[in-house]
Coordinates of C-alpha atoms and ligand atoms in Angstrom, one line a residue:
X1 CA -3.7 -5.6 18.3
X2 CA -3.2 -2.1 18.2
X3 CA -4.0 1.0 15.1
X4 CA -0.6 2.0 14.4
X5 CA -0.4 6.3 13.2
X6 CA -0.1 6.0 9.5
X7 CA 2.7 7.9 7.8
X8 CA 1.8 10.8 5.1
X9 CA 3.4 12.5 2.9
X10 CA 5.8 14.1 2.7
X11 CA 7.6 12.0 5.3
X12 CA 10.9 10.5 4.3
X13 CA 10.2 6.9 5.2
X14 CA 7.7 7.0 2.3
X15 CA 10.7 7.4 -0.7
X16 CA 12.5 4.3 1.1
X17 CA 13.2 1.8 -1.0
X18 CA 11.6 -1.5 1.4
X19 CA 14.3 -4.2 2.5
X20 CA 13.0 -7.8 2.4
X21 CA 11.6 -9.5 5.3
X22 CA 14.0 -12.7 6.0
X23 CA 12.1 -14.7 9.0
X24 CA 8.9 -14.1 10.6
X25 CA 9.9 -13.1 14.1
X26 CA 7.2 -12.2 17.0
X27 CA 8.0 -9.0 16.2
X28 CA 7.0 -8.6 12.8
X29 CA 4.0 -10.9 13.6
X30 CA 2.9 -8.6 15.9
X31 CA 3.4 -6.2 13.2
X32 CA 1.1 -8.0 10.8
X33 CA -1.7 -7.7 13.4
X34 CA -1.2 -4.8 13.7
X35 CA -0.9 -3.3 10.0
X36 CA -4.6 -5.4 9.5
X37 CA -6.0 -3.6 12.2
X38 CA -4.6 -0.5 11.3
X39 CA -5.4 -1.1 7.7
X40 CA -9.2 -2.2 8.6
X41 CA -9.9 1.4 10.9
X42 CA -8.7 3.2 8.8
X43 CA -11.0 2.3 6.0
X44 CA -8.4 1.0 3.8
X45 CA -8.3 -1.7 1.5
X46 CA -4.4 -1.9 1.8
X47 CA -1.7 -0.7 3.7
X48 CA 2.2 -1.4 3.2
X49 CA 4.9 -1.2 6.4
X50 CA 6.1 1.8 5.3
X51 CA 3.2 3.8 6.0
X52 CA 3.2 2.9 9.3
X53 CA 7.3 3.7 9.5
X54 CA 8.7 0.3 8.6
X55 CA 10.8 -0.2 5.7
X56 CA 9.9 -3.7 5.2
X57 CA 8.8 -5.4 2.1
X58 CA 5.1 -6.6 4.1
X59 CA 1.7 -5.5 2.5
X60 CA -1.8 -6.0 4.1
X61 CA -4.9 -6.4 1.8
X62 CA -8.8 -7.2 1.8
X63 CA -10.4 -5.9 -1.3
X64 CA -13.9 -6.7 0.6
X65 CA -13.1 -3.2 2.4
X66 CA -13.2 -2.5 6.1
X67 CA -17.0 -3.4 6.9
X68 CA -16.8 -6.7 5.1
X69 CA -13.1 -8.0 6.0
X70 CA -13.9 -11.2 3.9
X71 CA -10.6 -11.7 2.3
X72 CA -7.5 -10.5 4.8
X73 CA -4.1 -11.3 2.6
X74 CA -0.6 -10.5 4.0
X75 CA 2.4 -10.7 1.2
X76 CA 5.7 -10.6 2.3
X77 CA 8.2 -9.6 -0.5
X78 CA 6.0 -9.4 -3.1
X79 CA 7.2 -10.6 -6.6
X80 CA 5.7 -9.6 -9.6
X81 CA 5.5 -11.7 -12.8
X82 CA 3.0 -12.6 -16.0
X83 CA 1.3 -8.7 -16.1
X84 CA -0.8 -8.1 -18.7
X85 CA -3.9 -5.9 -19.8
X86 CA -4.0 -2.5 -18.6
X87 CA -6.8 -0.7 -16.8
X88 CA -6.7 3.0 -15.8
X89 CA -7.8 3.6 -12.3
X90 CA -8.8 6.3 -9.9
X91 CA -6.7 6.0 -6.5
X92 CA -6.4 7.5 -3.3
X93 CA -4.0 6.4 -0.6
X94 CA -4.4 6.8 3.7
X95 CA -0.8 8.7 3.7
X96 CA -1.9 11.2 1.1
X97 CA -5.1 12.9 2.4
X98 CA -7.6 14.2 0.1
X99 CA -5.4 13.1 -3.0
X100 CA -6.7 11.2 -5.8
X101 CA -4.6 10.0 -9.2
X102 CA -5.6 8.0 -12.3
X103 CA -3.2 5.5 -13.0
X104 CA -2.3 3.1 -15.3
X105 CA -2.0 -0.4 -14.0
X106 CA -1.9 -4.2 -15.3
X107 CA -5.0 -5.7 -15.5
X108 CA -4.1 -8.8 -14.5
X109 CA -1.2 -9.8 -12.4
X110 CA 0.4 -12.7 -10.9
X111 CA 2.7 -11.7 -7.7
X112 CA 4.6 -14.8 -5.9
X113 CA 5.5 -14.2 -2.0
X114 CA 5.1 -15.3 2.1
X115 CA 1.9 -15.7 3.5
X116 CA 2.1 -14.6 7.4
X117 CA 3.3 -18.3 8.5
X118 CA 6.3 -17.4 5.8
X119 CA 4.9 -20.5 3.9
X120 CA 5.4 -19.6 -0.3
X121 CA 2.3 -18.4 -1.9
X122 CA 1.3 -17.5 -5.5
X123 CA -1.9 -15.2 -6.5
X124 CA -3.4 -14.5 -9.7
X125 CA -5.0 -11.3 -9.4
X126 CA -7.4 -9.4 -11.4
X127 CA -9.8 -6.1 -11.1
X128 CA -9.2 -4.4 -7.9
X129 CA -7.8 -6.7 -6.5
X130 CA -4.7 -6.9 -9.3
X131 CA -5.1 -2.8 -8.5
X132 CA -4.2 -2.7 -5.0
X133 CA -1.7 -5.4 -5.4
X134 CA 0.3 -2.6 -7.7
X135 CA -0.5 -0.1 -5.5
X136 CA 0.6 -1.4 -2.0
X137 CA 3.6 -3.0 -4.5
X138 CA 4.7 0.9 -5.1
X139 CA 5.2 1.9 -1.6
X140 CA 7.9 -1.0 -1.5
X141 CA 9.8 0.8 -3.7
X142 CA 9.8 4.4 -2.0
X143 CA 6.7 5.3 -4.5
X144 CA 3.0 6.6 -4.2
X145 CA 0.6 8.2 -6.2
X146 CA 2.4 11.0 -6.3
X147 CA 5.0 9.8 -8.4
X148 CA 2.3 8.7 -10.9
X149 CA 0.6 12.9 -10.5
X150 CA 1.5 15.6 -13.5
X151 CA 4.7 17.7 -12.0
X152 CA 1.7 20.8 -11.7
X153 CA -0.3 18.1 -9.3
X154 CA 2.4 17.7 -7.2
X155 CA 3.4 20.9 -6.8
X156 CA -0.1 21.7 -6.0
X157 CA -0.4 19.1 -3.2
X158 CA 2.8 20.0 -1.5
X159 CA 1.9 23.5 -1.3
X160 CA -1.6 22.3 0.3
X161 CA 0.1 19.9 2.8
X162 CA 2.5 23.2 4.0
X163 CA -0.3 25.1 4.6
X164 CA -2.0 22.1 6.8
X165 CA 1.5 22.0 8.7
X166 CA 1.3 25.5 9.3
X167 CA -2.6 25.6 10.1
Ligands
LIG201 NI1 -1.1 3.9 -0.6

C-alpha cells in the first residue's frame, strides 16, 4: 500500500465529471488500497479517485476517522436514492487546504453501489456518515466545497491559493 499525493484545487481533474468503474481489475484494486491508506494518513474521513488524479466513480470512507479506522467502506458508483431531512454542516476537504463551507445536505440518505469484491451493496446512512457520503458523492461529479462557497468566498480562496503558488 502506498499514500498517493492528493490533488488540490484548483487542479483540473477536480471539475471532471467521474466515469463509472465497470470491473474490478488488479489495477483498481490496488487503487482501493491505496485511496484507504491515503485517505487514513491523511486524516481524512473520505477521499474520492479524483483527488488522487483518477476520474473514476470510487469513494473511500470511515466515519471512525484515521485513529480509530473501525468502519473502512469502499463504494464504487455510487447511486443516490430516498434523501430526506436536511442538516447544515461545516466541511473541509484534503484538496482544499485551510477551507471550510457550511452546507446543506440530506439527512438521511440511501446510496446503492459495489463494495471492493464488486459484489452490489445498499447503505442507509444517517449523521456524518449520510454527510460524507454527499460529500465524497460531489467530487464524482467534478464538484467540491467550492461550488457550495458564496461567489466572494471563492474569489477569496483563489486569490489565497495564487499567492501559495507563488510563495
Ligand atoms: Ni473533499
Amino acid at each position: 500500500m502506498a499514500k498517493l499525493p492528493i490533488r488540490t484545487y484548483p487542479d483540473p481533474v477536480l471539475a471532471q465529471k467521474a466515469a463509472s468503474v465497470t470491473e474490478i481489475t488488479p489495477e483498481i484494486a490496488q487503487l482501493i488500497k491505496d485511496m484507504v491508506q491515503t485517505m487514513y494518513e491523511s486524516d481524512g474521513v473520505g477521499l474520492a479517485a479524483p483527488q488522487v488524479g483518477h476520474c473514476l466513480r470510487l469513494i473511500t470512507i470511515d466515519e471512525t476517522g484515521p485513529k480509530e479506522r473501525k468502519n473502512p467502506i469502499v463504494l464504487l458508483n455510487p447511486e443516490f436514492s430516498d434523501c430526506s431531512g436536511e442538516k447544515e454542516s461545516e466541511e473541509s476537504c484534503l484538496s482544499l487546504p485551510t477551507f471550510t463551507c457550511k452546507v446543506k445536505r440530506s439527512e438521511f440518505v440511501t446510496v446503492r453501489g459495489l463494495n471492493e469484491k464488486g459484489q452490489a451493496v445498499e447503505l442507509k446512512a444517517e449523521g456524518l456518515l449520510a454527510i460524507i457520503l454527499q460529500h465524497e458523492a460531489d467530487h464524482l461529479e467534478g464538484k467540491t466545497l467550492i461550488n457550495h462557497a458564496s461567489r466572494l468566498k471563492r474569489t477569496m480562496y483563489a486569490s489565497k491559493v495564487k499567492k501559495w503558488q507563488k510563495d
